[in-house]
PDB file of C-alpha atoms in Angstrom:
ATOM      1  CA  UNK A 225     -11.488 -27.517  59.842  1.00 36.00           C
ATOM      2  CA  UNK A 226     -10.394 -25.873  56.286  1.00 47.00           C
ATOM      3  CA  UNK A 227     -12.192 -25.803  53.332  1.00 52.00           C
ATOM      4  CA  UNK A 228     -10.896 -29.013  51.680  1.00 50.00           C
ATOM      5  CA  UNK A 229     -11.055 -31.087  54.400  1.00 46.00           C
ATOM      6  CA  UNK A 230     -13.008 -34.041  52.821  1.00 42.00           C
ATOM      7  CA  UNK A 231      -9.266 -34.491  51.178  1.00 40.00           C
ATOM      8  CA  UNK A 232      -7.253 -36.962  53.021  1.00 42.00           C
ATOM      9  CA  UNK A 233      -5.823 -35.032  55.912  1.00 39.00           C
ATOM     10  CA  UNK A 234      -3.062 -35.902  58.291  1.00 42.00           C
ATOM     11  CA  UNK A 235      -1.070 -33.856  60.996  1.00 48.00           C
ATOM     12  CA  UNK A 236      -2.741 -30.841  59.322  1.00 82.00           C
ATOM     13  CA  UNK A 237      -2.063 -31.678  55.792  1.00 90.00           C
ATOM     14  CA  UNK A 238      -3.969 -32.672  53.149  1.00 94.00           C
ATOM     15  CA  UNK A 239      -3.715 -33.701  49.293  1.00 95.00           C
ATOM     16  CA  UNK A 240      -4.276 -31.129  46.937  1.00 97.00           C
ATOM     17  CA  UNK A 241      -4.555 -31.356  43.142  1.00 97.00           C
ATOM     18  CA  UNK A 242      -2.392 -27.961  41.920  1.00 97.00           C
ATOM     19  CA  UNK A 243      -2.911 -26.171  38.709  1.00 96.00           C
ATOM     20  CA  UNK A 244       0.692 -24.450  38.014  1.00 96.00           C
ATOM     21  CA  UNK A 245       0.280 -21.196  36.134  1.00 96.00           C
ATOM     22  CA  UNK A 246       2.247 -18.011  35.640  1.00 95.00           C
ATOM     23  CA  UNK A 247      -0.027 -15.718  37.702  1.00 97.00           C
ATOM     24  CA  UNK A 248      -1.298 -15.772  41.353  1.00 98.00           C
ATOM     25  CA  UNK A 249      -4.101 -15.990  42.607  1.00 98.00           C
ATOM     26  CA  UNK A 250      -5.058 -13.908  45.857  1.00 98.00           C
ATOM     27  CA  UNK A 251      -7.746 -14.815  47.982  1.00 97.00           C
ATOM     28  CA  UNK A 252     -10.952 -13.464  46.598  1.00 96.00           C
ATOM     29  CA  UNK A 253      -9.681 -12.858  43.330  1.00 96.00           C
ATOM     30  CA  UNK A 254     -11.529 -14.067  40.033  1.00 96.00           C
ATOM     31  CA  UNK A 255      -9.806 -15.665  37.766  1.00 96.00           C
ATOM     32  CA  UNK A 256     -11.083 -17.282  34.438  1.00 95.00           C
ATOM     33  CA  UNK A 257      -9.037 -20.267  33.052  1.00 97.00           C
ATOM     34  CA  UNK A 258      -9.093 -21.586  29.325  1.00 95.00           C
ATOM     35  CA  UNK A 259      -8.473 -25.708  30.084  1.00 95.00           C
ATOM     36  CA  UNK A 260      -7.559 -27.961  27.240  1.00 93.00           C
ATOM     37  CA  UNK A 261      -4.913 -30.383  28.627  1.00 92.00           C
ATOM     38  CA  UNK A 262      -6.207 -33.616  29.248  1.00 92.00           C
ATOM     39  CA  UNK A 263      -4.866 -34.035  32.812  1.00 93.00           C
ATOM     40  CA  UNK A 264      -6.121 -30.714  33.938  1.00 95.00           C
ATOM     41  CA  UNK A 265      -9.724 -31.168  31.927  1.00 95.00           C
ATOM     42  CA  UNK A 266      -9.842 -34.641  34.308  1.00 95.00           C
ATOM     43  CA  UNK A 267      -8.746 -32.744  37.538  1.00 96.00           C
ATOM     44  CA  UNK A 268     -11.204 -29.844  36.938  1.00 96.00           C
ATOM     45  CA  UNK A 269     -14.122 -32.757  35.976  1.00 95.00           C
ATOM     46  CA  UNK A 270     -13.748 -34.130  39.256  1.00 95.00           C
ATOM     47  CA  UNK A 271     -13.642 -31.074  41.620  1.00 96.00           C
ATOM     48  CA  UNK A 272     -16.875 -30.490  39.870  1.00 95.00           C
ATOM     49  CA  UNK A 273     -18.204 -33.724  40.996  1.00 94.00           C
ATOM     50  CA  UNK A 274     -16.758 -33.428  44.403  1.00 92.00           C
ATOM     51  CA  UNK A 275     -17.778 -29.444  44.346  1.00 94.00           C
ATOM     52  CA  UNK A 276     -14.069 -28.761  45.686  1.00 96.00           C
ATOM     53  CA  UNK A 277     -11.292 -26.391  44.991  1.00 97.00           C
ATOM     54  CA  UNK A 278      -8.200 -27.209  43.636  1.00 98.00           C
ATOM     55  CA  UNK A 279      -4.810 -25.182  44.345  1.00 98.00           C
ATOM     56  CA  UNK A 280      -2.917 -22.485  41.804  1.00 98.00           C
ATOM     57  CA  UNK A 281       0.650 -21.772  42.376  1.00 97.00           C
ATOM     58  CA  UNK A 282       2.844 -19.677  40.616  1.00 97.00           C
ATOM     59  CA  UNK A 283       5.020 -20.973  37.945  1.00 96.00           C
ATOM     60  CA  UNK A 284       8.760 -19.892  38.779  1.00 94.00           C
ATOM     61  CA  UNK A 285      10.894 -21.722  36.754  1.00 89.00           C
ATOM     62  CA  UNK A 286       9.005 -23.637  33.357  1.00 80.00           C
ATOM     63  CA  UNK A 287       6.310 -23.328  31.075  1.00 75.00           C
ATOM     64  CA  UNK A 288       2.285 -23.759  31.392  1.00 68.00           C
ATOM     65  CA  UNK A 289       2.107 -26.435  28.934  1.00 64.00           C
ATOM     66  CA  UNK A 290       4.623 -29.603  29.499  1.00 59.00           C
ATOM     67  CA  UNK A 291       6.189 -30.393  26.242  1.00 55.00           C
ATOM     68  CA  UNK A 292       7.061 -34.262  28.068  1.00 57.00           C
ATOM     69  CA  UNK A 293       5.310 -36.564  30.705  1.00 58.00           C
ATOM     70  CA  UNK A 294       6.515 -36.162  34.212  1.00 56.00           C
ATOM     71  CA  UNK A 295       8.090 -32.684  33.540  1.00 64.00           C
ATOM     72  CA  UNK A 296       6.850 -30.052  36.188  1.00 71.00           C
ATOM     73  CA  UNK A 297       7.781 -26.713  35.951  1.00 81.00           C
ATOM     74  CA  UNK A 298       8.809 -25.210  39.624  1.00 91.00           C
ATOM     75  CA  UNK A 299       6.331 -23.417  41.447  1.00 95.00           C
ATOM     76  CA  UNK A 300       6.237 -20.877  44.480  1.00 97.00           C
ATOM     77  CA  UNK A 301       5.435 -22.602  47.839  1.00 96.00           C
ATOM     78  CA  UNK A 302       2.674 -20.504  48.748  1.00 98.00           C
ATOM     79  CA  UNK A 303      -0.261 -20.574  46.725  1.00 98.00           C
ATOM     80  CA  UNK A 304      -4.608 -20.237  46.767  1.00 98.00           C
ATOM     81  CA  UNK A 305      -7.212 -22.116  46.548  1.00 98.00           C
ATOM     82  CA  UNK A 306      -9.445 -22.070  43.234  1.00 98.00           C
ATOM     83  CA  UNK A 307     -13.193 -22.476  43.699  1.00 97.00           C
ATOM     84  CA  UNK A 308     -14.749 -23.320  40.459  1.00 97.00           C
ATOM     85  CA  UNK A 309     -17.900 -20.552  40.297  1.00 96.00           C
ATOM     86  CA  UNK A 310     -18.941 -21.101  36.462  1.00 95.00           C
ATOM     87  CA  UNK A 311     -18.017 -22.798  33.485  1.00 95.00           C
ATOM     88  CA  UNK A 312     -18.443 -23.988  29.735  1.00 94.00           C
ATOM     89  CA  UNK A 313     -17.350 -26.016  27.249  1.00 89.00           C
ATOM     90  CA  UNK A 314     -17.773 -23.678  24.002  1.00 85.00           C
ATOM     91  CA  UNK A 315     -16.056 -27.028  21.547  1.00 87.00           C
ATOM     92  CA  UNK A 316     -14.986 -30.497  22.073  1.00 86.00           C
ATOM     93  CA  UNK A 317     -11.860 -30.432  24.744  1.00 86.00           C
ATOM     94  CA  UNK A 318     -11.798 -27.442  25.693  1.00 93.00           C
ATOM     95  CA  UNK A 319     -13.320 -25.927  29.219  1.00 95.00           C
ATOM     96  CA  UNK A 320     -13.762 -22.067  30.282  1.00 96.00           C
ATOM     97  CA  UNK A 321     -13.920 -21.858  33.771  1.00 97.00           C
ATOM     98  CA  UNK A 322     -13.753 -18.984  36.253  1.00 96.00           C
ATOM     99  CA  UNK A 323     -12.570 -19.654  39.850  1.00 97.00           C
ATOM    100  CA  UNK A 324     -12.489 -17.431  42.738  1.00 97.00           C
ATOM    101  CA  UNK A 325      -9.784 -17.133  45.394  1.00 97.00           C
ATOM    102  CA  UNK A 326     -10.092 -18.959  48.285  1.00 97.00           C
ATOM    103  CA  UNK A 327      -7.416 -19.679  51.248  1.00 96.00           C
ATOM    104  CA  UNK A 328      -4.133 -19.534  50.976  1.00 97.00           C
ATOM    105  CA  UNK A 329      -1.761 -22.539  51.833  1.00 97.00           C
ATOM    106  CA  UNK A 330       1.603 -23.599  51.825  1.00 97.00           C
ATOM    107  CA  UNK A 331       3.192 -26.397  49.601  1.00 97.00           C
ATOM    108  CA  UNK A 332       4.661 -29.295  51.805  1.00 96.00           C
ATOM    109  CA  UNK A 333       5.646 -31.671  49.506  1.00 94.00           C
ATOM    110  CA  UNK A 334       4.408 -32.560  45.966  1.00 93.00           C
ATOM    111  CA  UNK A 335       4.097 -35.528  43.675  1.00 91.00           C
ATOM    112  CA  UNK A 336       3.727 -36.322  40.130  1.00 90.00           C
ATOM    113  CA  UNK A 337       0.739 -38.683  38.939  1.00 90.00           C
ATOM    114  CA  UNK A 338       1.294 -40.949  35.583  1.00 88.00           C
ATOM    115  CA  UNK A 339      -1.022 -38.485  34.045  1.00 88.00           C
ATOM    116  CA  UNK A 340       1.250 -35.440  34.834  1.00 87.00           C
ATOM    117  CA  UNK A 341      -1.163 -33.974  37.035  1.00 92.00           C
ATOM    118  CA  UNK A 342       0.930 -32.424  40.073  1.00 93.00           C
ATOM    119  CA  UNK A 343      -0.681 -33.241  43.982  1.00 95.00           C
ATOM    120  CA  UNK A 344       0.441 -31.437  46.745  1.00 96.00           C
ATOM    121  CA  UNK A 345       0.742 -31.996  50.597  1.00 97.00           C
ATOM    122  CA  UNK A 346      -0.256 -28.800  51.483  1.00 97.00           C
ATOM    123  CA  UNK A 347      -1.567 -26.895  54.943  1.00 97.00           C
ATOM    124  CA  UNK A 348      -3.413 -23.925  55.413  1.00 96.00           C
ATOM    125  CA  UNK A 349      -2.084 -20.411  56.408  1.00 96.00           C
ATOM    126  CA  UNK A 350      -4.465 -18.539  58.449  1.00 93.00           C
ATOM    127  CA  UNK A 351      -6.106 -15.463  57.211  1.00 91.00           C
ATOM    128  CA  UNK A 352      -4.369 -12.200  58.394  1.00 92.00           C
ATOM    129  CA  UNK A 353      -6.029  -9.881  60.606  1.00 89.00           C
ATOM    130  CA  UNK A 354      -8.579  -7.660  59.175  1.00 86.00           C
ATOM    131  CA  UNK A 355      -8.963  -3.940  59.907  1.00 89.00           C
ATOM    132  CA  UNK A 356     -10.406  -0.650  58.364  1.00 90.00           C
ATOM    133  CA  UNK A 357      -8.116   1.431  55.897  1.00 91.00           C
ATOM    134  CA  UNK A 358      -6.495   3.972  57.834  1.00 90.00           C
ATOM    135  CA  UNK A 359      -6.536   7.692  56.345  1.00 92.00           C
ATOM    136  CA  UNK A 360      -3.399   7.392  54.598  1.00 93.00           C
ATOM    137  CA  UNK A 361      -4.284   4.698  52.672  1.00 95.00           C
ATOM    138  CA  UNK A 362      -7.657   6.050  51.009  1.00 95.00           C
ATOM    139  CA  UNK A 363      -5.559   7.335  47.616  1.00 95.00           C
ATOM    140  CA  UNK A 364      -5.067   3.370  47.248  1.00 97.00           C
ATOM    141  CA  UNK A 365      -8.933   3.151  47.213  1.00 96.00           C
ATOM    142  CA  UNK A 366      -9.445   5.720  44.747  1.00 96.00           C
ATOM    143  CA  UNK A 367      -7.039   4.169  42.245  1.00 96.00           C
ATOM    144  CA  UNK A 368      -8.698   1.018  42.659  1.00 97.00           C
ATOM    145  CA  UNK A 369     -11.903   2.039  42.266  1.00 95.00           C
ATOM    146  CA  UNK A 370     -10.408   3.118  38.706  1.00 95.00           C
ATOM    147  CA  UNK A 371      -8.885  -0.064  38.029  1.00 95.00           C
ATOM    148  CA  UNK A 372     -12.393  -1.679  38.824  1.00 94.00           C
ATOM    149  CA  UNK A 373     -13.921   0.910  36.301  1.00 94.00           C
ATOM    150  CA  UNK A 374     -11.632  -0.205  33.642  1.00 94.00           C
ATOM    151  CA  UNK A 375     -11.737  -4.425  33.909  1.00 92.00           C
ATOM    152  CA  UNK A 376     -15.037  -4.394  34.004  1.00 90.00           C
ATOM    153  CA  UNK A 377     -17.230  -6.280  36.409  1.00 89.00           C
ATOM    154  CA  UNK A 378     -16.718  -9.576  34.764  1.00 87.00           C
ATOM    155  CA  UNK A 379     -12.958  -9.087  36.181  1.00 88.00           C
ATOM    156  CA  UNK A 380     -14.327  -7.877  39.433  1.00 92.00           C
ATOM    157  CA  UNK A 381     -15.498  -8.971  42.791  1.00 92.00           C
ATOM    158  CA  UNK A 382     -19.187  -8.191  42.425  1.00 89.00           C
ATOM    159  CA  UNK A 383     -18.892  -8.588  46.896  1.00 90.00           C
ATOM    160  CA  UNK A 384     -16.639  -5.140  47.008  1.00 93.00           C
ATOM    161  CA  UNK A 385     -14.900  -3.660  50.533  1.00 94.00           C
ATOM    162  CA  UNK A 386     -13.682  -0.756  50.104  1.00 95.00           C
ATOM    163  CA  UNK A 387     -12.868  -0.128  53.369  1.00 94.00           C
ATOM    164  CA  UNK A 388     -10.929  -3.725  54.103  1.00 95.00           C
ATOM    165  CA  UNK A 389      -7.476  -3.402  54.573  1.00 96.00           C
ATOM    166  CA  UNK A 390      -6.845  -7.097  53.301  1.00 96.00           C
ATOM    167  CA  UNK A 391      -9.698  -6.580  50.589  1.00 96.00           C
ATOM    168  CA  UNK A 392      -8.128  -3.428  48.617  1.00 97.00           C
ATOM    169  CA  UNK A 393      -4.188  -5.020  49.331  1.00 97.00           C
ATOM    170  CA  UNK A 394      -5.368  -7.670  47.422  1.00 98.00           C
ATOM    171  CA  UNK A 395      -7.524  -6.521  44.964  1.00 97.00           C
ATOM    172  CA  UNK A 396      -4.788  -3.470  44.060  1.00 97.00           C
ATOM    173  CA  UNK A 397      -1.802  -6.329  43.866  1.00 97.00           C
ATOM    174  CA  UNK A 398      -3.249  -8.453  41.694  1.00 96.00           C
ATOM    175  CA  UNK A 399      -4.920  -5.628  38.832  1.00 96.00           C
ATOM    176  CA  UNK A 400      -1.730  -3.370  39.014  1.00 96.00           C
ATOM    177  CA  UNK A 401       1.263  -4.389  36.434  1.00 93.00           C
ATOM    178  CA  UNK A 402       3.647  -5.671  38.419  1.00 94.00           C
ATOM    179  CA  UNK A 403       6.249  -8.511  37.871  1.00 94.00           C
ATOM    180  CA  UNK A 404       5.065 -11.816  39.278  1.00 96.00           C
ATOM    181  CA  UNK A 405       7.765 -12.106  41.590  1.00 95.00           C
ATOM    182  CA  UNK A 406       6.585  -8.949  43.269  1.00 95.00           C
ATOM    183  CA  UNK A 407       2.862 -10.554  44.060  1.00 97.00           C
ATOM    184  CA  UNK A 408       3.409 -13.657  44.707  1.00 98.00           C
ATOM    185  CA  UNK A 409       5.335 -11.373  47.715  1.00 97.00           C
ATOM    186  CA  UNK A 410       2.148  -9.409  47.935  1.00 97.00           C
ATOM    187  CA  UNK A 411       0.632 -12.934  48.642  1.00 98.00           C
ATOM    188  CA  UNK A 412       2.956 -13.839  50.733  1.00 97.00           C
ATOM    189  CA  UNK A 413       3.050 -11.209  53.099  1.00 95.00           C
ATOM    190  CA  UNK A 414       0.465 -11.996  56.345  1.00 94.00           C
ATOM    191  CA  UNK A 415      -0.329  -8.381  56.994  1.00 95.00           C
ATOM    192  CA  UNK A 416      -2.647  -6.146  55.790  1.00 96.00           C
ATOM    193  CA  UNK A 417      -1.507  -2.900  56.713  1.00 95.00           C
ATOM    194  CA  UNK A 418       2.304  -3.564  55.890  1.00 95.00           C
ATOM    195  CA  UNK A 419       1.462  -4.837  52.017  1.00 97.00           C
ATOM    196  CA  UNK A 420      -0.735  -1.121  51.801  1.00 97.00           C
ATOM    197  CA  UNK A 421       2.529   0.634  52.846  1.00 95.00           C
ATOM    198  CA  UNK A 422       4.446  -1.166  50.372  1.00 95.00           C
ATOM    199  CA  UNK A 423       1.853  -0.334  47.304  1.00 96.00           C
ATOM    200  CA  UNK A 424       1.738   2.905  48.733  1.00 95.00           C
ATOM    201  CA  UNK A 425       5.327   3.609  48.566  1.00 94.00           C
ATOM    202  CA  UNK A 426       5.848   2.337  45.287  1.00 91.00           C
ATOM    203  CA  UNK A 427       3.412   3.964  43.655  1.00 93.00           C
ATOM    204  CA  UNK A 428       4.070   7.165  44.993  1.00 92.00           C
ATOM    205  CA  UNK A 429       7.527   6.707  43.648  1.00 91.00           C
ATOM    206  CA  UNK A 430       5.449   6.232  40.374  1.00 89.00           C
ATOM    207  CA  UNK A 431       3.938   9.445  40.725  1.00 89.00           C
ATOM    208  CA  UNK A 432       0.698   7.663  40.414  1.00 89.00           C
ATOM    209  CA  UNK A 433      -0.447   8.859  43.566  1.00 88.00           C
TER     210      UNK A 433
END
């Protein structure tokens, strides 16, 4: 049974609150959120409560902020679940959170509530085999032990695996500048050692290894 199975579940599905934003989220990633919309304050309240995730997808067509009730902006089918790990409320209406990334899951169906809060039918992808780095790939661990250097460990799994094939895939697609399109296909993609070849490739056509 997946993580969010006290949802309502049926034929493998279950009801998912989703957060639409214009980044993604991969599995193990941290990512702080700034929450002042009302519906999205309410949602975040009650996975508090409830001490469950809710999903982020990508945002492919729209903005973060609805200008009208009932508008949705279109989002990518495959998204991550968002465990709330901290957060604050600095002033009235407005909550900092940070969430880490959870499973991944695919977007069945989705619904609008009168509050403009999006639900989804959603089922779970399995995780992708895990391996060691093979030799070729250890120049992608020593640029990503830079890019850990320079976010900081507030932007940083403090739980690091260096030597996780999955682990440094994910970690290097979502700290390296590239357009969203791209990792939300990083996300997509269910094997380990075929996203390193692709990161490898590209940034050796970079010159950056």
């Amino acid at each position: 049974m997946w993580p969010f199975a006290k949802g309502r579940e049926s034929g493998g599905t279950t009801s998912l609150p989703l957060f639409p934003l214009k980044t993604v989220l991969f599995p193990g990633g941290i990512l702080p959120l700034k929450v002042f919309e009302q519906r999205y304050i309410d949602m975040v309240k009650s996975r508090l409560a409830d001490a469950r995730p809710f999903g982020v997808c990508l945002i492919t067509q729209g903005d973060e902020v609805v200008q009208s009730l009932g508008a949705v902006p279109e989002i990518a089918t495959v998204g991550t679940l968002a465990r709330i790990t901290t957060w604050d409320m600095p002033q009235l209406g407005i909550l900092h959170i940070t969430t880490e990334g959870g499973q991944r899951f695919r977007v069945r169906s989705q619904a609008v509530q009168s509050s403009g809060l999006c639900i989804g039918e959603v089922t779970p992808l399995p995780a992708e085999s895990t391996f060691d780095l093979a030799p070729v790939h250890q120049p992608l661990v020593n640029l990503l032990e830079i890019l850990a250097t320079r976010v900081g460990p507030q932007n940083f799994p403090a739980e690091r695996n260096f030597s996780n094939a999955s682990w440094v895939g994910y970690r290097l697609a979502e700290l390296l500048p590239l357009p969203l399109s791209i990792k939300q296909g990083m996300l997509e993609i269910n094997d380990a050692g075929v996203r390193l070849d692709v990161l490898r490739k590209f940034l050796a056509q970079q010159g950056v290894i």
